[in-house]
Amino acid sequence: KAGVTQTPRYLIKTRGQQVTLSCSPISGHRSVSWYQQTPGQGLQFLFEYFSETQRNKGNFPGRFSGRQFSNSRSEMNVSTLELGDSALYLCASSDTGVVDGYTFGSGTRLTVV
Amino acid sequence: QKEVEQNSGPLSVPEGAIASLNCTYSDRGSQSFFWYRQYSGKSPELIMSIYSNGDKEDGRFTAQLNKASQYVSLLIRDSQPSDSATYLCAVSLSGGYQKVTFGTGTKLQVIP
């Protein structure tokens, strides 16, 4: 069974630009959650999607958005990038949601310069 | 007060000893509890989940939950150098709150 696939693995962007990250969950999993991981803050919840619907959202500004497609693949977009957005962005896949526990992808390392 | 608190460590234990990792949480409505292990430069991986008060054992790992004290712990018996990693405690509410909150993790070092 293929794992959770995140692309790209690394990104370098300039302040003010926008970026789109992609996540393909484990086949059959319908829930995708996104987290930002930084050394100081740890894992911070961004949002969770289930069957194309956003079910929950963390405390991030509106520059952070996401969506999920009918095949459960999910994208996360960050507009008007700031230096503080530099982080590891992790996608987590589960069958029905949080009760199952997550399988994480390898992450996308975003550096904003 | 942080929602999920862990001692950042590092916690150093000799090989073969029992490592005890602790976590407290603030929301009494929390229903699901998880332990993840994260090796340096890697993504977290699920080790254990626990939902009811008491102990749950899986191989060398035992998760313990005490909802009255809002406390969850992970015991690693016969610790091995390969157990050296950061251990993340994670907590979620029930009732449709599809959000898991993570602690900042405890770094464990197993000394050969």
PDB file of C-alpha atoms in Angstrom:
ATOM      1  CA  LYS A   1       0.000   0.000   0.000  1.00  0.00           C
ATOM      2  CA  ALA A   2       1.527   3.303  -1.057  1.00  0.00           C
ATOM      3  CA  GLY A   3       2.089   5.828   1.714  1.00  0.00           C
ATOM      4  CA  VAL A   4       1.268   9.498   1.886  1.00  0.00           C
ATOM      5  CA  THR A   5       2.921  11.418  -0.929  1.00  0.00           C
ATOM      6  CA  GLN A   6       3.788  15.073  -0.596  1.00  0.00           C
ATOM      7  CA  THR A   7       5.218  17.195  -3.360  1.00  0.00           C
ATOM      8  CA  PRO A   8       7.496  18.969  -3.720  1.00  0.00           C
ATOM      9  CA  ARG A   9       9.955  17.934  -1.000  1.00  0.00           C
ATOM     10  CA  TYR A  10      11.745  21.279  -0.960  1.00  0.00           C
ATOM     11  CA  LEU A  11      10.797  24.778  -2.026  1.00  0.00           C
ATOM     12  CA  ILE A  12      12.536  28.115  -1.910  1.00  0.00           C
ATOM     13  CA  LYS A  13      10.342  31.153  -2.447  1.00  0.00           C
ATOM     14  CA  THR A  14      10.686  34.899  -2.149  1.00  0.00           C
ATOM     15  CA  ARG A  15       8.673  37.049   0.232  1.00  0.00           C
ATOM     16  CA  GLY A  16       5.388  38.106  -1.328  1.00  0.00           C
ATOM     17  CA  GLN A  17       5.124  35.109  -3.632  1.00  0.00           C
ATOM     18  CA  GLN A  18       2.548  32.370  -3.285  1.00  0.00           C
ATOM     19  CA  VAL A  19       3.037  28.624  -3.091  1.00  0.00           C
ATOM     20  CA  THR A  20       0.944  25.487  -3.554  1.00  0.00           C
ATOM     21  CA  LEU A  21       1.764  22.219  -1.825  1.00  0.00           C
ATOM     22  CA  SER A  22       0.243  18.885  -2.734  1.00  0.00           C
ATOM     23  CA  CYS A  23      -0.654  15.790  -0.743  1.00  0.00           C
ATOM     24  CA  SER A  24      -1.938  12.419  -1.927  1.00  0.00           C
ATOM     25  CA  PRO A  25      -3.249  10.361   1.007  1.00  0.00           C
ATOM     26  CA  ILE A  26      -3.129   6.609   1.409  1.00  0.00           C
ATOM     27  CA  SER A  27      -5.510   4.966  -1.038  1.00  0.00           C
ATOM     28  CA  GLY A  28      -8.963   4.748   0.543  1.00  0.00           C
ATOM     29  CA  HIS A  29      -8.286   7.375   3.190  1.00  0.00           C
ATOM     30  CA  ARG A  30     -10.744  10.250   3.063  1.00  0.00           C
ATOM     31  CA  SER A  31      -9.321  12.579   5.702  1.00  0.00           C
ATOM     32  CA  VAL A  32      -6.356  14.851   5.101  1.00  0.00           C
ATOM     33  CA  SER A  33      -4.948  17.186   7.742  1.00  0.00           C
ATOM     34  CA  TRP A  34      -2.220  19.755   7.332  1.00  0.00           C
ATOM     35  CA  TYR A  35       0.314  20.821   9.961  1.00  0.00           C
ATOM     36  CA  GLN A  36       3.091  23.358  10.114  1.00  0.00           C
ATOM     37  CA  GLN A  37       6.168  22.279  12.064  1.00  0.00           C
ATOM     38  CA  THR A  38       8.775  24.736  13.314  1.00  0.00           C
ATOM     39  CA  PRO A  39      11.492  24.233  15.947  1.00  0.00           C
ATOM     40  CA  GLY A  40       9.963  26.755  18.312  1.00  0.00           C
ATOM     41  CA  GLN A  41       6.247  25.980  17.982  1.00  0.00           C
ATOM     42  CA  GLY A  42       6.225  22.284  17.186  1.00  0.00           C
ATOM     43  CA  LEU A  43       3.330  20.933  15.146  1.00  0.00           C
ATOM     44  CA  GLN A  44       0.583  23.492  14.589  1.00  0.00           C
ATOM     45  CA  PHE A  45      -2.759  22.446  13.080  1.00  0.00           C
ATOM     46  CA  LEU A  46      -3.733  24.211   9.880  1.00  0.00           C
ATOM     47  CA  PHE A  47      -6.905  22.469   8.651  1.00  0.00           C
ATOM     48  CA  GLU A  48      -8.577  19.141   8.045  1.00  0.00           C
ATOM     49  CA  TYR A  49     -10.543  17.978   5.017  1.00  0.00           C
ATOM     50  CA  PHE A  50     -12.879  15.045   4.705  1.00  0.00           C
ATOM     51  CA  SER A  51     -14.662  14.149   1.475  1.00  0.00           C
ATOM     52  CA  GLU A  52     -13.880  17.556  -0.039  1.00  0.00           C
ATOM     53  CA  THR A  53     -15.221  19.482   2.989  1.00  0.00           C
ATOM     54  CA  GLN A  54     -13.158  21.457   5.455  1.00  0.00           C
ATOM     55  CA  ARG A  55     -14.210  20.206   8.876  1.00  0.00           C
ATOM     56  CA  ASN A  56     -11.880  22.185  11.058  1.00  0.00           C
ATOM     57  CA  LYS A  57      -9.428  25.036  10.820  1.00  0.00           C
ATOM     58  CA  GLY A  58      -6.572  26.141  13.031  1.00  0.00           C
ATOM     59  CA  ASN A  59      -5.555  29.626  14.049  1.00  0.00           C
ATOM     60  CA  PHE A  60      -3.691  30.678  10.948  1.00  0.00           C
ATOM     61  CA  PRO A  61      -4.311  33.817   8.876  1.00  0.00           C
ATOM     62  CA  GLY A  62      -6.448  33.713   5.776  1.00  0.00           C
ATOM     63  CA  ARG A  63      -3.305  33.590   3.631  1.00  0.00           C
ATOM     64  CA  PHE A  64      -3.321  29.874   4.346  1.00  0.00           C
ATOM     65  CA  SER A  65      -5.979  27.977   2.450  1.00  0.00           C
ATOM     66  CA  GLY A  66      -6.605  24.490   1.245  1.00  0.00           C
ATOM     67  CA  ARG A  67      -8.889  22.254  -0.704  1.00  0.00           C
ATOM     68  CA  GLN A  68      -9.537  18.603  -1.316  1.00  0.00           C
ATOM     69  CA  PHE A  69     -10.464  16.952  -4.568  1.00  0.00           C
ATOM     70  CA  SER A  70     -12.868  14.101  -5.241  1.00  0.00           C
ATOM     71  CA  ASN A  71      -9.967  11.614  -5.322  1.00  0.00           C
ATOM     72  CA  SER A  72      -9.009  12.785  -1.770  1.00  0.00           C
ATOM     73  CA  ARG A  73      -5.849  14.514  -2.944  1.00  0.00           C
ATOM     74  CA  SER A  74      -5.388  17.807  -1.165  1.00  0.00           C
ATOM     75  CA  GLU A  75      -3.606  21.046  -1.867  1.00  0.00           C
ATOM     76  CA  MET A  76      -2.524  23.777   0.481  1.00  0.00           C
ATOM     77  CA  ASN A  77      -1.883  27.321  -0.691  1.00  0.00           C
ATOM     78  CA  VAL A  78      -0.042  30.118   1.047  1.00  0.00           C
ATOM     79  CA  SER A  79      -0.288  33.557  -0.493  1.00  0.00           C
ATOM     80  CA  THR A  80       1.855  36.622   0.133  1.00  0.00           C
ATOM     81  CA  LEU A  81       4.621  34.606   1.742  1.00  0.00           C
ATOM     82  CA  GLU A  82       6.390  35.952   4.815  1.00  0.00           C
ATOM     83  CA  LEU A  83       9.755  34.956   6.260  1.00  0.00           C
ATOM     84  CA  GLY A  84       7.932  33.389   9.219  1.00  0.00           C
ATOM     85  CA  ASP A  85       6.198  30.935   6.914  1.00  0.00           C
ATOM     86  CA  SER A  86       9.463  29.038   6.551  1.00  0.00           C
ATOM     87  CA  ALA A  87       8.696  25.635   8.023  1.00  0.00           C
ATOM     88  CA  LEU A  88       8.138  21.968   7.371  1.00  0.00           C
ATOM     89  CA  TYR A  89       4.574  21.428   6.154  1.00  0.00           C
ATOM     90  CA  LEU A  90       3.240  17.982   6.940  1.00  0.00           C
ATOM     91  CA  CYS A  91       0.220  16.274   5.506  1.00  0.00           C
ATOM     92  CA  ALA A  92      -1.494  13.584   7.583  1.00  0.00           C
ATOM     93  CA  SER A  93      -3.801  10.928   6.180  1.00  0.00           C
ATOM     94  CA  SER A  94      -6.433   8.896   8.007  1.00  0.00           C
ATOM     95  CA  ASP A  95      -9.472   6.845   7.110  1.00  0.00           C
ATOM     96  CA  THR A  96     -12.250   8.673   8.908  1.00  0.00           C
ATOM     97  CA  GLY A  97     -10.494  11.294  10.967  1.00  0.00           C
ATOM     98  CA  VAL A  98      -8.619  11.793  14.165  1.00  0.00           C
ATOM     99  CA  VAL A  99      -9.753   8.636  15.977  1.00  0.00           C
ATOM    100  CA  ASP A 100      -7.733   6.433  13.640  1.00  0.00           C
ATOM    101  CA  GLY A 101      -4.469   8.192  14.219  1.00  0.00           C
ATOM    102  CA  TYR A 102      -2.484   9.711  11.406  1.00  0.00           C
ATOM    103  CA  THR A 103      -0.018   8.537   8.809  1.00  0.00           C
ATOM    104  CA  PHE A 104       2.216  11.441   7.895  1.00  0.00           C
ATOM    105  CA  GLY A 105       3.850  12.216   4.598  1.00  0.00           C
ATOM    106  CA  SER A 106       7.515  13.124   4.367  1.00  0.00           C
ATOM    107  CA  GLY A 107       6.665  16.804   4.325  1.00  0.00           C
ATOM    108  CA  THR A 108       7.503  19.819   2.214  1.00  0.00           C
ATOM    109  CA  ARG A 109      10.323  21.996   3.484  1.00  0.00           C
ATOM    110  CA  LEU A 110       9.475  25.597   2.564  1.00  0.00           C
ATOM    111  CA  THR A 111      12.105  28.298   2.843  1.00  0.00           C
ATOM    112  CA  VAL A 112      11.072  31.906   2.321  1.00  0.00           C
ATOM    113  CA  VAL A 113      13.903  34.333   1.548  1.00  0.00           C
TER     114      VAL A 113
ATOM    115  CA  GLN B   1      -1.618  27.260  29.726  1.00  0.00           C
ATOM    116  CA  LYS B   2      -0.651  25.120  26.774  1.00  0.00           C
ATOM    117  CA  GLU B   3      -3.219  22.621  25.556  1.00  0.00           C
ATOM    118  CA  VAL B   4      -0.732  19.751  25.601  1.00  0.00           C
ATOM    119  CA  GLU B   5       2.433  19.956  27.672  1.00  0.00           C
ATOM    120  CA  GLN B   6       5.520  17.808  27.612  1.00  0.00           C
ATOM    121  CA  ASN B   7       8.945  18.176  29.151  1.00  0.00           C
ATOM    122  CA  SER B   8      11.264  18.954  26.238  1.00  0.00           C
ATOM    123  CA  GLY B   9      14.125  16.931  27.690  1.00  0.00           C
ATOM    124  CA  PRO B  10      16.455  15.566  26.706  1.00  0.00           C
ATOM    125  CA  LEU B  11      15.654  12.507  28.755  1.00  0.00           C
ATOM    126  CA  SER B  12      18.709  10.279  28.927  1.00  0.00           C
ATOM    127  CA  VAL B  13      18.404   6.630  29.920  1.00  0.00           C
ATOM    128  CA  PRO B  14      20.916   3.778  29.714  1.00  0.00           C
ATOM    129  CA  GLU B  15      20.321   0.955  27.271  1.00  0.00           C
ATOM    130  CA  GLY B  16      18.019  -1.686  28.751  1.00  0.00           C
ATOM    131  CA  ALA B  17      16.345   0.705  31.192  1.00  0.00           C
ATOM    132  CA  ILE B  18      12.737   1.866  31.240  1.00  0.00           C
ATOM    133  CA  ALA B  19      12.093   5.265  29.696  1.00  0.00           C
ATOM    134  CA  SER B  20       9.088   7.157  31.070  1.00  0.00           C
ATOM    135  CA  LEU B  21       7.620   9.965  29.008  1.00  0.00           C
ATOM    136  CA  ASN B  22       4.868  12.175  30.389  1.00  0.00           C
ATOM    137  CA  CYS B  23       2.215  14.461  28.980  1.00  0.00           C
ATOM    138  CA  THR B  24      -0.541  16.599  30.489  1.00  0.00           C
ATOM    139  CA  TYR B  25      -3.479  18.157  28.665  1.00  0.00           C
ATOM    140  CA  SER B  26      -5.821  20.981  29.557  1.00  0.00           C
ATOM    141  CA  ASP B  27      -9.155  20.099  27.940  1.00  0.00           C
ATOM    142  CA  ARG B  28     -11.285  17.695  29.988  1.00  0.00           C
ATOM    143  CA  GLY B  29     -13.322  16.891  26.867  1.00  0.00           C
ATOM    144  CA  SER B  30     -10.350  15.197  25.247  1.00  0.00           C
ATOM    145  CA  GLN B  31     -11.176  11.671  24.140  1.00  0.00           C
ATOM    146  CA  SER B  32      -8.381  10.288  21.968  1.00  0.00           C
ATOM    147  CA  PHE B  33      -4.717  10.197  22.885  1.00  0.00           C
ATOM    148  CA  PHE B  34      -1.727   9.291  20.770  1.00  0.00           C
ATOM    149  CA  TRP B  35       2.007   8.895  20.964  1.00  0.00           C
ATOM    150  CA  TYR B  36       4.112   9.563  17.887  1.00  0.00           C
ATOM    151  CA  ARG B  37       7.818   9.051  17.422  1.00  0.00           C
ATOM    152  CA  GLN B  38       9.836  11.399  15.238  1.00  0.00           C
ATOM    153  CA  TYR B  39      13.401  10.690  14.259  1.00  0.00           C
ATOM    154  CA  SER B  40      15.566  13.661  13.363  1.00  0.00           C
ATOM    155  CA  GLY B  41      14.833  14.796   9.821  1.00  0.00           C
ATOM    156  CA  LYS B  42      11.861  12.442   9.483  1.00  0.00           C
ATOM    157  CA  SER B  43       8.114  12.819   9.841  1.00  0.00           C
ATOM    158  CA  PRO B  44       6.199  11.574  12.903  1.00  0.00           C
ATOM    159  CA  GLU B  45       5.004   7.981  13.021  1.00  0.00           C
ATOM    160  CA  LEU B  46       2.197   6.636  15.184  1.00  0.00           C
ATOM    161  CA  ILE B  47       3.287   4.337  18.009  1.00  0.00           C
ATOM    162  CA  MET B  48       0.247   4.001  20.245  1.00  0.00           C
ATOM    163  CA  SER B  49      -3.299   5.207  20.638  1.00  0.00           C
ATOM    164  CA  ILE B  50      -5.337   5.027  23.840  1.00  0.00           C
ATOM    165  CA  TYR B  51      -8.916   6.017  24.530  1.00  0.00           C
ATOM    166  CA  SER B  52      -9.827   4.592  27.966  1.00  0.00           C
ATOM    167  CA  ASN B  53      -8.379   5.010  31.418  1.00  0.00           C
ATOM    168  CA  GLY B  54      -5.729   2.454  32.289  1.00  0.00           C
ATOM    169  CA  ASP B  55      -2.839   0.808  30.507  1.00  0.00           C
ATOM    170  CA  LYS B  56      -2.444  -0.371  26.942  1.00  0.00           C
ATOM    171  CA  GLU B  57       0.534  -2.499  26.007  1.00  0.00           C
ATOM    172  CA  ASP B  58       2.080  -3.109  22.606  1.00  0.00           C
ATOM    173  CA  GLY B  59       5.391  -4.919  22.655  1.00  0.00           C
ATOM    174  CA  ARG B  60       7.921  -2.861  24.611  1.00  0.00           C
ATOM    175  CA  PHE B  61       5.564   0.122  24.727  1.00  0.00           C
ATOM    176  CA  THR B  62       2.893   0.813  27.334  1.00  0.00           C
ATOM    177  CA  ALA B  63       0.590   3.827  27.192  1.00  0.00           C
ATOM    178  CA  GLN B  64      -1.120   4.913  30.399  1.00  0.00           C
ATOM    179  CA  LEU B  65      -4.107   7.239  30.611  1.00  0.00           C
ATOM    180  CA  ASN B  66      -5.621   8.960  33.638  1.00  0.00           C
ATOM    181  CA  LYS B  67      -8.432  11.266  32.561  1.00  0.00           C
ATOM    182  CA  ALA B  68      -9.161  12.467  36.094  1.00  0.00           C
ATOM    183  CA  SER B  69      -5.612  13.795  36.346  1.00  0.00           C
ATOM    184  CA  GLN B  70      -5.520  14.769  32.654  1.00  0.00           C
ATOM    185  CA  TYR B  71      -2.334  12.815  32.274  1.00  0.00           C
ATOM    186  CA  VAL B  72      -1.023  10.385  29.686  1.00  0.00           C
ATOM    187  CA  SER B  73       2.316   8.636  29.683  1.00  0.00           C
ATOM    188  CA  LEU B  74       4.411   6.293  27.574  1.00  0.00           C
ATOM    189  CA  LEU B  75       6.724   3.676  29.025  1.00  0.00           C
ATOM    190  CA  ILE B  76       9.409   2.088  26.876  1.00  0.00           C
ATOM    191  CA  ARG B  77      10.836  -1.071  28.382  1.00  0.00           C
ATOM    192  CA  ASP B  78      14.284  -2.431  27.538  1.00  0.00           C
ATOM    193  CA  SER B  79      15.197   0.854  25.831  1.00  0.00           C
ATOM    194  CA  GLN B  80      17.433   0.545  22.771  1.00  0.00           C
ATOM    195  CA  PRO B  81      19.661   3.134  21.085  1.00  0.00           C
ATOM    196  CA  SER B  82      17.259   2.937  18.141  1.00  0.00           C
ATOM    197  CA  ASP B  83      14.552   4.375  20.419  1.00  0.00           C
ATOM    198  CA  SER B  84      16.448   7.670  20.519  1.00  0.00           C
ATOM    199  CA  ALA B  85      14.027  10.146  18.988  1.00  0.00           C
ATOM    200  CA  THR B  86      11.540  12.859  19.886  1.00  0.00           C
ATOM    201  CA  TYR B  87       8.261  11.545  21.253  1.00  0.00           C
ATOM    202  CA  LEU B  88       5.158  13.601  20.584  1.00  0.00           C
ATOM    203  CA  CYS B  89       2.014  13.407  22.665  1.00  0.00           C
ATOM    204  CA  ALA B  90      -1.187  14.220  20.748  1.00  0.00           C
ATOM    205  CA  VAL B  91      -4.726  14.791  21.973  1.00  0.00           C
ATOM    206  CA  SER B  92      -8.060  15.247  20.251  1.00  0.00           C
ATOM    207  CA  LEU B  93     -11.580  16.149  21.312  1.00  0.00           C
ATOM    208  CA  SER B  94     -14.549  14.062  20.369  1.00  0.00           C
ATOM    209  CA  GLY B  95     -17.893  15.174  19.013  1.00  0.00           C
ATOM    210  CA  GLY B  96     -16.783  16.201  15.556  1.00  0.00           C
ATOM    211  CA  TYR B  97     -13.730  18.225  16.527  1.00  0.00           C
ATOM    212  CA  GLN B  98     -11.459  16.852  13.851  1.00  0.00           C
ATOM    213  CA  LYS B  99      -8.351  18.451  15.221  1.00  0.00           C
ATOM    214  CA  VAL B 100      -5.405  16.845  16.923  1.00  0.00           C
ATOM    215  CA  THR B 101      -3.223  19.025  19.123  1.00  0.00           C
ATOM    216  CA  PHE B 102       0.400  18.025  19.576  1.00  0.00           C
ATOM    217  CA  GLY B 103       2.784  18.691  22.398  1.00  0.00           C
ATOM    218  CA  THR B 104       6.203  20.030  21.489  1.00  0.00           C
ATOM    219  CA  GLY B 105       7.769  16.663  22.210  1.00  0.00           C
ATOM    220  CA  THR B 106      10.284  15.061  24.541  1.00  0.00           C
ATOM    221  CA  LYS B 107      13.684  14.173  23.172  1.00  0.00           C
ATOM    222  CA  LEU B 108      14.814  10.743  24.350  1.00  0.00           C
ATOM    223  CA  GLN B 109      18.452   9.665  24.284  1.00  0.00           C
ATOM    224  CA  VAL B 110      19.266   6.021  24.987  1.00  0.00           C
ATOM    225  CA  ILE B 111      22.896   5.682  25.972  1.00  0.00           C
ATOM    226  CA  PRO B 112      24.623   2.414  24.888  1.00  0.00           C
TER     227      PRO B 112
END
